[in-house]
Amino acid sequence: MSIKLNSGYEMPLVGFGCWKLDESKATEVVLDAIEVGYKLFDGAQDYGNCEALGKAFAKSSIPREELFITSKLWNSYHHPNHVEEACDKVLKDLGVDYLDLWLIHFPIAQAYVPIDKKYPPGFTCSLSDDKFHFEDVPLLETWKAMESLVKKGKVRSIGISNFSGALIQDLLRGCEIKPAVLQIEHHAYLQQPRLVEYVQSQGIAITAYSSFGPQSFLELKSKKALDTPTLFDHDVIKAIAKAHNKTPAQILLRWTTQRNIAVIPKSNNKKRMIENLEVLDFNLSEEEMKEITKLDLGLRFNDPWDWDKIPIFI
Ligand code: NAP
């Protein structure tokens, strides 16, 4: 199953997330994911594993045109002079000549770090200290450079990630090519129904990340995640899982995909990879969908305010 993007291309409804795939193991993990049937791979410059992903794509026998490869522009390349350079680096590392989807990772412009000095440039984009370094680049200027890559055939669709409603509205006022996709943190504890309604009404597809809520942030030792009851053990989710003879993970993914929101779960484990892919062959009832809707806490785990008081979601 897929979502038809406003660019005319089809995006699979279930893909494979590549954040925190260790560079040394990522080739093997992605080969497993290809073997069990994943077609969409969600990567990013910042994940530091593009070359390992590229090795997996090269080793697998799957034709390039059957894959849907997503990557993301890191914050230090927002200046229009650097957007193409960043994309070229990703294309080279992945060993492909186009991306299916190229997203602005965050609406945060940070200081440029030359690729030959440090790559990826890291969270703070600094060569000299551990402080965040920013740059004054309006988002529309970055977006225009993204559009030029579509015209050059280097990327098929372009989109955004971690943008709020007002930023999206502003981008729509000035863009020539509409964003095809918005990728956001979205799970039972952070549902953002108004953002979802607005974005879908604009013909922009949504991809949910961190669909299992706190789970992904436990390995980062996030206090917020450690203090939050896991969704897998939530009574509501467990009861619905039992009723459908499915796992809690499958219920969380189906609750999302049933509303035409794509998911990109990550797993290092082949059995869980298969489990996460098998989420489109059953439906939750309206009542069950509503039960999960009631779990919303407005609880965000990936918040730039917590990094350096960066005011994206206030
Ligand atoms: P996630 O997919 O929600 O959760 C991953 C965690 O859940 C891992 O600890 C994994 O462990 C575990 N897990 C996976 N499947 C499971 C299952 N069936 N049962 C039990 N546990 C399971 O989290 P995520 O990686 O944060 O999000 C998914 C993808 O979204 C990322 O990989 C990345 O591509 C993207 N993302 C984008 C942004 C952005 O800013 N745009 C931010 C975050 C993430 P095992 O590996 O041991 O299975």
Tab-separated table of C-alpha atoms and ligand atoms in Angstrom:
chain	number	residue	atom	x	y	z
A	1	MET	CA	0.000	0.000	0.000
A	2	SER	CA	1.199	3.491	-0.730
A	3	ILE	CA	0.310	7.178	-0.587
A	4	LYS	CA	0.113	9.152	-3.815
A	5	LEU	CA	2.249	12.247	-3.318
A	6	ASN	CA	1.406	15.650	-4.814
A	7	SER	CA	4.569	15.233	-6.928
A	8	GLY	CA	2.882	12.319	-8.720
A	9	TYR	CA	5.070	9.608	-7.158
A	10	GLU	CA	3.860	6.816	-4.854
A	11	MET	CA	5.346	6.521	-1.354
A	12	PRO	CA	5.013	3.185	0.534
A	13	LEU	CA	2.832	3.433	3.633
A	14	VAL	CA	5.318	1.385	5.669
A	15	GLY	CA	9.047	1.979	5.438
A	16	PHE	CA	12.184	1.294	7.429
A	17	GLY	CA	13.751	3.898	9.739
A	18	CYS	CA	17.550	4.158	9.789
A	19	TRP	CA	18.220	6.475	12.758
A	20	LYS	CA	20.627	4.934	15.289
A	21	LEU	CA	21.557	2.075	12.979
A	22	ASP	CA	25.169	1.666	13.886
A	23	GLU	CA	27.442	2.392	10.885
A	24	SER	CA	29.261	-0.920	11.406
A	25	LYS	CA	26.066	-3.001	11.318
A	26	ALA	CA	23.789	-0.900	9.106
A	27	THR	CA	24.648	-2.721	5.851
A	28	GLU	CA	23.654	-6.068	7.317
A	29	VAL	CA	20.506	-4.678	8.965
A	30	VAL	CA	19.345	-2.950	5.775
A	31	LEU	CA	20.023	-6.114	3.745
A	32	ASP	CA	17.775	-7.984	6.207
A	33	ALA	CA	15.119	-5.290	5.842
A	34	ILE	CA	15.278	-5.534	2.034
A	35	GLU	CA	15.064	-9.310	2.259
A	36	VAL	CA	11.897	-9.243	4.378
A	37	GLY	CA	10.241	-6.811	1.966
A	38	TYR	CA	10.908	-3.169	2.912
A	39	LYS	CA	11.118	-0.826	-0.069
A	40	LEU	CA	11.299	2.581	1.648
A	41	PHE	CA	14.428	3.502	3.598
A	42	ASP	CA	14.396	6.640	5.703
A	43	GLY	CA	17.900	8.001	6.173
A	44	ALA	CA	19.549	11.343	6.889
A	45	GLN	CA	22.954	12.995	6.664
A	46	ASP	CA	22.954	13.321	10.429
A	47	TYR	CA	22.517	9.562	10.984
A	48	GLY	CA	26.103	9.015	9.838
A	49	ASN	CA	25.334	5.753	8.050
A	50	CYS	CA	24.685	6.734	4.407
A	51	GLU	CA	27.700	4.819	3.095
A	52	ALA	CA	26.629	1.665	4.933
A	53	LEU	CA	23.113	2.007	3.477
A	54	GLY	CA	24.643	2.505	0.036
A	55	LYS	CA	26.616	-0.734	0.418
A	56	ALA	CA	23.394	-2.598	1.216
A	57	PHE	CA	21.610	-1.132	-1.830
A	58	ALA	CA	24.573	-2.129	-4.024
A	59	LYS	CA	24.771	-5.666	-2.607
A	60	SER	CA	21.067	-6.393	-2.857
A	61	SER	CA	19.640	-7.608	-6.122
A	62	ILE	CA	16.672	-5.254	-5.901
A	63	PRO	CA	16.504	-2.765	-8.809
A	64	ARG	CA	16.978	0.895	-7.829
A	65	GLU	CA	13.603	1.894	-9.239
A	66	GLU	CA	11.830	-0.484	-6.835
A	67	LEU	CA	13.321	1.281	-3.824
A	68	PHE	CA	12.062	4.522	-2.289
A	69	ILE	CA	15.048	6.289	-0.733
A	70	THR	CA	14.524	9.221	1.612
A	71	SER	CA	17.282	11.402	3.021
A	72	LYS	CA	17.417	14.705	4.887
A	73	LEU	CA	19.363	17.934	4.573
A	74	TRP	CA	21.225	18.592	7.813
A	75	ASN	CA	20.923	21.953	9.581
A	76	SER	CA	24.410	23.156	8.639
A	77	TYR	CA	23.629	23.141	4.892
A	78	HIS	CA	20.580	25.437	4.858
A	79	HIS	CA	22.360	28.245	3.022
A	80	PRO	CA	21.387	28.068	-0.678
A	81	ASN	CA	25.096	27.793	-1.539
A	82	HIS	CA	25.302	24.469	0.303
A	83	VAL	CA	22.039	22.612	-0.360
A	84	GLU	CA	23.227	21.023	-3.610
A	85	GLU	CA	26.637	20.203	-2.168
A	86	ALA	CA	24.900	18.386	0.703
A	87	CYS	CA	22.621	16.489	-1.672
A	88	ASP	CA	25.545	15.492	-3.909
A	89	LYS	CA	27.368	14.094	-0.887
A	90	VAL	CA	24.337	11.984	0.063
A	91	LEU	CA	23.907	10.732	-3.525
A	92	LYS	CA	27.582	9.771	-3.644
A	93	ASP	CA	27.534	7.995	-0.266
A	94	LEU	CA	24.340	6.118	-1.111
A	95	GLY	CA	25.663	5.255	-4.579
A	96	VAL	CA	22.497	6.433	-6.342
A	97	ASP	CA	21.841	9.131	-8.905
A	98	TYR	CA	18.573	10.417	-7.467
A	99	LEU	CA	16.687	10.470	-4.177
A	100	ASP	CA	12.987	9.690	-4.047
A	101	LEU	CA	12.480	12.163	-1.218
A	102	TRP	CA	14.743	14.884	0.184
A	103	LEU	CA	13.553	16.612	3.358
A	104	ILE	CA	14.684	19.662	5.303
A	105	HIS	CA	15.436	17.801	8.554
A	106	PHE	CA	14.631	20.673	10.933
A	107	PRO	CA	13.566	24.307	10.437
A	108	ILE	CA	16.844	25.291	12.097
A	109	ALA	CA	19.711	26.877	10.169
A	110	GLN	CA	23.063	26.186	11.796
A	111	ALA	CA	26.538	27.339	10.898
A	112	TYR	CA	28.135	25.783	7.828
A	113	VAL	CA	30.750	23.128	8.506
A	114	PRO	CA	32.784	22.204	5.399
A	115	ILE	CA	32.431	18.535	4.478
A	116	ASP	CA	36.200	18.023	4.444
A	117	LYS	CA	36.460	19.394	7.999
A	118	LYS	CA	33.804	17.257	9.711
A	119	TYR	CA	31.114	14.979	8.295
A	120	PRO	CA	28.471	14.616	9.432
A	121	PRO	CA	28.903	17.875	11.336
A	122	GLY	CA	27.097	16.626	14.458
A	123	PHE	CA	24.290	17.976	16.542
A	124	THR	CA	25.783	21.347	17.441
A	125	CYS	CA	27.544	21.966	14.090
A	126	SER	CA	30.657	23.234	15.783
A	127	LEU	CA	34.320	22.571	15.108
A	128	SER	CA	35.633	24.269	18.197
A	129	ASP	CA	33.313	23.743	21.183
A	130	ASP	CA	30.138	21.961	22.263
A	131	LYS	CA	27.848	24.993	21.780
A	132	PHE	CA	25.168	25.323	19.098
A	133	HIS	CA	26.166	27.605	16.218
A	134	PHE	CA	23.407	29.165	14.121
A	135	GLU	CA	23.170	30.996	10.796
A	136	ASP	CA	20.568	33.512	9.556
A	137	VAL	CA	18.979	31.800	6.570
A	138	PRO	CA	15.243	32.236	5.933
A	139	LEU	CA	13.539	28.894	5.218
A	140	LEU	CA	12.173	30.001	1.856
A	141	GLU	CA	15.734	30.504	0.584
A	142	THR	CA	16.613	26.953	1.569
A	143	TRP	CA	13.394	25.747	-0.003
A	144	LYS	CA	14.169	27.446	-3.336
A	145	ALA	CA	17.492	25.594	-3.414
A	146	MET	CA	15.601	22.353	-2.689
A	147	GLU	CA	13.282	23.125	-5.636
A	148	SER	CA	16.243	23.572	-7.966
A	149	LEU	CA	17.334	19.985	-7.194
A	150	VAL	CA	13.957	18.690	-8.401
A	151	LYS	CA	14.443	20.645	-11.626
A	152	LYS	CA	17.918	19.130	-12.040
A	153	GLY	CA	16.548	15.589	-11.543
A	154	LYS	CA	18.646	14.909	-8.437
A	155	VAL	CA	15.543	14.414	-6.272
A	156	ARG	CA	12.016	13.380	-7.227
A	157	SER	CA	10.057	14.841	-4.320
A	158	ILE	CA	10.956	17.371	-1.661
A	159	GLY	CA	9.526	17.849	1.776
A	160	ILE	CA	9.990	19.062	5.307
A	161	SER	CA	10.345	17.638	8.777
A	162	ASN	CA	9.645	19.004	12.246
A	163	PHE	CA	7.829	22.057	10.837
A	164	SER	CA	4.882	23.547	12.724
A	165	GLY	CA	1.662	24.846	11.130
A	166	ALA	CA	2.669	28.512	10.808
A	167	LEU	CA	6.006	27.669	9.177
A	168	ILE	CA	4.253	25.395	6.686
A	169	GLN	CA	1.692	28.089	5.884
A	170	ASP	CA	4.474	30.599	5.285
A	171	LEU	CA	6.354	28.171	3.020
A	172	LEU	CA	3.187	27.543	0.993
A	173	ARG	CA	2.870	31.310	0.410
A	174	GLY	CA	6.233	31.495	-1.310
A	175	CYS	CA	7.004	28.115	-2.802
A	176	GLU	CA	6.873	27.112	-6.434
A	177	ILE	CA	6.873	23.366	-5.659
A	178	LYS	CA	4.703	22.375	-2.699
A	179	PRO	CA	6.253	20.110	-0.077
A	180	ALA	CA	5.174	16.541	-0.877
A	181	VAL	CA	5.670	15.240	2.666
A	182	LEU	CA	5.844	16.462	6.237
A	183	GLN	CA	7.663	14.100	8.587
A	184	ILE	CA	6.828	14.553	12.271
A	185	GLU	CA	7.029	12.891	15.632
A	186	HIS	CA	3.620	11.272	15.905
A	187	HIS	CA	2.441	8.556	18.290
A	188	ALA	CA	-0.359	7.885	20.752
A	189	TYR	CA	1.213	10.256	23.310
A	190	LEU	CA	1.775	13.054	20.724
A	191	GLN	CA	-1.047	13.181	18.199
A	192	GLN	CA	-1.169	16.835	17.023
A	193	PRO	CA	-4.638	16.458	15.431
A	194	ARG	CA	-4.816	20.077	14.171
A	195	LEU	CA	-1.442	19.866	12.432
A	196	VAL	CA	-2.440	16.541	10.826
A	197	GLU	CA	-5.784	17.967	9.661
A	198	TYR	CA	-4.227	21.158	8.242
A	199	VAL	CA	-1.369	19.404	6.448
A	200	GLN	CA	-3.559	16.682	4.927
A	201	SER	CA	-6.050	19.383	3.806
A	202	GLN	CA	-3.186	21.003	1.864
A	203	GLY	CA	-2.504	17.792	-0.070
A	204	ILE	CA	0.733	17.144	1.809
A	205	ALA	CA	1.355	13.557	2.952
A	206	ILE	CA	2.446	12.867	6.516
A	207	THR	CA	5.054	10.409	7.725
A	208	ALA	CA	5.088	9.599	11.433
A	209	TYR	CA	8.372	9.005	13.180
A	210	SER	CA	8.956	7.403	16.587
A	211	SER	CA	5.591	5.636	16.312
A	212	PHE	CA	6.335	3.700	19.506
A	213	GLY	CA	6.581	6.909	21.571
A	214	PRO	CA	9.202	6.724	24.333
A	215	GLN	CA	10.732	3.445	23.077
A	216	SER	CA	13.259	5.005	20.699
A	217	PHE	CA	14.443	7.504	23.297
A	218	LEU	CA	15.151	4.926	26.006
A	219	GLU	CA	18.459	4.026	24.377
A	220	LEU	CA	19.406	7.739	24.523
A	221	LYS	CA	18.686	7.581	28.275
A	222	SER	CA	16.151	10.396	27.889
A	223	LYS	CA	14.695	11.160	31.318
A	224	LYS	CA	11.352	12.073	29.763
A	225	ALA	CA	11.202	8.669	28.050
A	226	LEU	CA	12.373	6.789	31.144
A	227	ASP	CA	9.650	8.519	33.178
A	228	THR	CA	6.874	7.640	30.697
A	229	PRO	CA	5.032	4.305	30.782
A	230	THR	CA	5.818	2.368	27.624
A	231	LEU	CA	3.036	2.214	25.031
A	232	PHE	CA	3.690	-1.496	24.544
A	233	ASP	CA	2.507	-2.140	28.133
A	234	HIS	CA	-0.439	0.241	28.052
A	235	ASP	CA	-3.675	-1.562	29.021
A	236	VAL	CA	-5.633	0.008	26.134
A	237	ILE	CA	-3.054	-1.040	23.541
A	238	LYS	CA	-2.650	-4.512	25.050
A	239	ALA	CA	-6.422	-5.130	25.058
A	240	ILE	CA	-6.771	-4.091	21.397
A	241	ALA	CA	-3.750	-6.241	20.487
A	242	LYS	CA	-5.316	-9.249	22.206
A	243	ALA	CA	-8.636	-8.720	20.414
A	244	HIS	CA	-6.879	-8.794	17.007
A	245	ASN	CA	-4.264	-11.417	17.861
A	246	LYS	CA	-1.586	-8.836	16.991
A	247	THR	CA	1.280	-7.320	18.965
A	248	PRO	CA	1.070	-3.868	20.621
A	249	ALA	CA	3.628	-2.597	18.067
A	250	GLN	CA	1.360	-3.684	15.214
A	251	ILE	CA	-1.638	-1.928	16.808
A	252	LEU	CA	0.329	1.337	17.147
A	253	LEU	CA	1.421	1.172	13.508
A	254	ARG	CA	-2.070	0.285	12.255
A	255	TRP	CA	-3.667	3.126	14.233
A	256	THR	CA	-1.360	5.429	12.282
A	257	THR	CA	-1.559	3.904	8.794
A	258	GLN	CA	-5.339	3.560	9.001
A	259	ARG	CA	-5.456	7.391	8.972
A	260	ASN	CA	-3.287	7.450	5.818
A	261	ILE	CA	-0.176	8.474	7.746
A	262	ALA	CA	2.973	6.609	6.677
A	263	VAL	CA	5.214	4.923	9.267
A	264	ILE	CA	8.948	4.170	9.268
A	265	PRO	CA	9.656	1.892	12.262
A	266	LYS	CA	13.265	0.989	12.927
A	267	SER	CA	14.403	-2.376	14.221
A	268	ASN	CA	17.715	-4.187	14.377
A	269	ASN	CA	15.856	-7.456	14.788
A	270	LYS	CA	14.613	-9.433	11.779
A	271	LYS	CA	11.581	-10.879	13.581
A	272	ARG	CA	10.459	-7.395	14.654
A	273	MET	CA	11.149	-6.046	11.153
A	274	ILE	CA	8.654	-8.567	9.770
A	275	GLU	CA	6.170	-7.807	12.561
A	276	ASN	CA	6.328	-4.086	11.758
A	277	LEU	CA	5.760	-4.708	8.069
A	278	GLU	CA	2.665	-6.850	8.628
A	279	VAL	CA	0.362	-4.060	9.721
A	280	LEU	CA	-1.917	-3.480	6.760
A	281	ASP	CA	-3.947	-6.695	6.668
A	282	PHE	CA	-6.434	-5.839	9.437
A	283	ASN	CA	-8.510	-2.846	10.539
A	284	LEU	CA	-9.199	-1.319	13.918
A	285	SER	CA	-12.828	-0.473	14.678
A	286	GLU	CA	-13.928	3.139	15.013
A	287	GLU	CA	-14.270	2.540	18.759
A	288	GLU	CA	-10.701	1.185	19.021
A	289	MET	CA	-9.347	4.136	17.027
A	290	LYS	CA	-11.120	6.481	19.460
A	291	GLU	CA	-9.757	4.621	22.495
A	292	ILE	CA	-6.195	5.253	21.259
A	293	THR	CA	-7.010	8.888	20.440
A	294	LYS	CA	-7.834	9.355	24.136
A	295	LEU	CA	-4.214	8.517	25.083
A	296	ASP	CA	-2.847	11.817	23.727
A	297	LEU	CA	-0.661	13.601	26.282
A	298	GLY	CA	0.930	16.176	23.970
A	299	LEU	CA	4.203	14.576	25.033
A	300	ARG	CA	7.106	15.305	22.676
A	301	PHE	CA	10.373	13.412	23.035
A	302	ASN	CA	12.325	15.080	20.215
A	303	ASP	CA	12.124	18.745	21.191
A	304	PRO	CA	14.800	21.276	20.130
A	305	TRP	CA	13.746	23.402	23.124
A	306	ASP	CA	15.428	20.749	25.270
A	307	TRP	CA	18.648	20.967	23.221
A	308	ASP	CA	19.286	24.699	23.393
A	309	LYS	CA	15.947	26.436	23.883
A	310	ILE	CA	15.332	26.421	20.114
A	311	PRO	CA	11.725	27.645	19.838
A	312	ILE	CA	10.234	25.412	17.130
A	313	PHE	CA	7.287	24.000	18.986
A	314	ILE	CA	6.340	26.743	21.410
B	1	NAP	P1	10.705	3.751	16.524
B	1	NAP	O1	10.775	3.094	15.202
B	1	NAP	O2	9.409	4.263	17.025
B	1	NAP	O3	11.274	2.802	17.672
B	1	NAP	C1	12.463	2.090	17.585
B	1	NAP	C2	12.630	1.326	18.880
B	1	NAP	O4	11.583	0.372	19.030
B	1	NAP	C3	13.922	0.547	18.936
B	1	NAP	O5	14.347	0.547	20.282
B	1	NAP	C4	13.506	-0.862	18.492
B	1	NAP	O6	14.360	-1.823	19.062
B	1	NAP	C5	12.114	-0.953	19.077
B	1	NAP	N1	11.209	-1.789	18.267
B	1	NAP	C6	11.059	-1.764	16.922
B	1	NAP	N2	10.092	-2.605	16.546
B	1	NAP	C7	9.611	-3.195	17.664
B	1	NAP	C8	8.604	-4.150	17.910
B	1	NAP	N3	7.883	-4.676	16.924
B	1	NAP	N4	8.382	-4.537	19.190
B	1	NAP	C9	9.116	-4.017	20.196
B	1	NAP	N5	10.081	-3.083	20.025
B	1	NAP	C10	10.326	-2.671	18.760
B	1	NAP	O7	11.700	4.966	16.641
B	1	NAP	P2	12.604	5.894	15.757
B	1	NAP	O8	13.772	5.152	15.260
B	1	NAP	O9	12.820	7.102	16.598
B	1	NAP	O10	11.681	6.348	14.561
B	1	NAP	C11	11.612	5.658	13.343
B	1	NAP	C12	12.411	6.355	12.246
B	1	NAP	O11	11.921	7.692	12.057
B	1	NAP	C13	13.898	6.605	12.550
B	1	NAP	O12	14.673	5.443	12.453
B	1	NAP	C14	14.228	7.671	11.540
B	1	NAP	O13	14.398	7.114	10.253
B	1	NAP	C15	12.967	8.521	11.613
B	1	NAP	N6	13.103	9.687	12.542
B	1	NAP	C16	13.097	10.946	12.008
B	1	NAP	C17	13.251	12.046	12.833
B	1	NAP	C18	13.204	13.424	12.242
B	1	NAP	O14	13.615	14.385	12.922
B	1	NAP	N7	12.711	13.582	11.031
B	1	NAP	C19	13.440	11.881	14.220
B	1	NAP	C20	13.421	10.579	14.741
B	1	NAP	C21	13.247	9.485	13.894
B	1	NAP	P3	15.068	-2.972	18.175
B	1	NAP	O15	15.898	-2.265	17.146
B	1	NAP	O16	15.862	-3.729	19.156
B	1	NAP	O17	13.949	-3.777	17.560
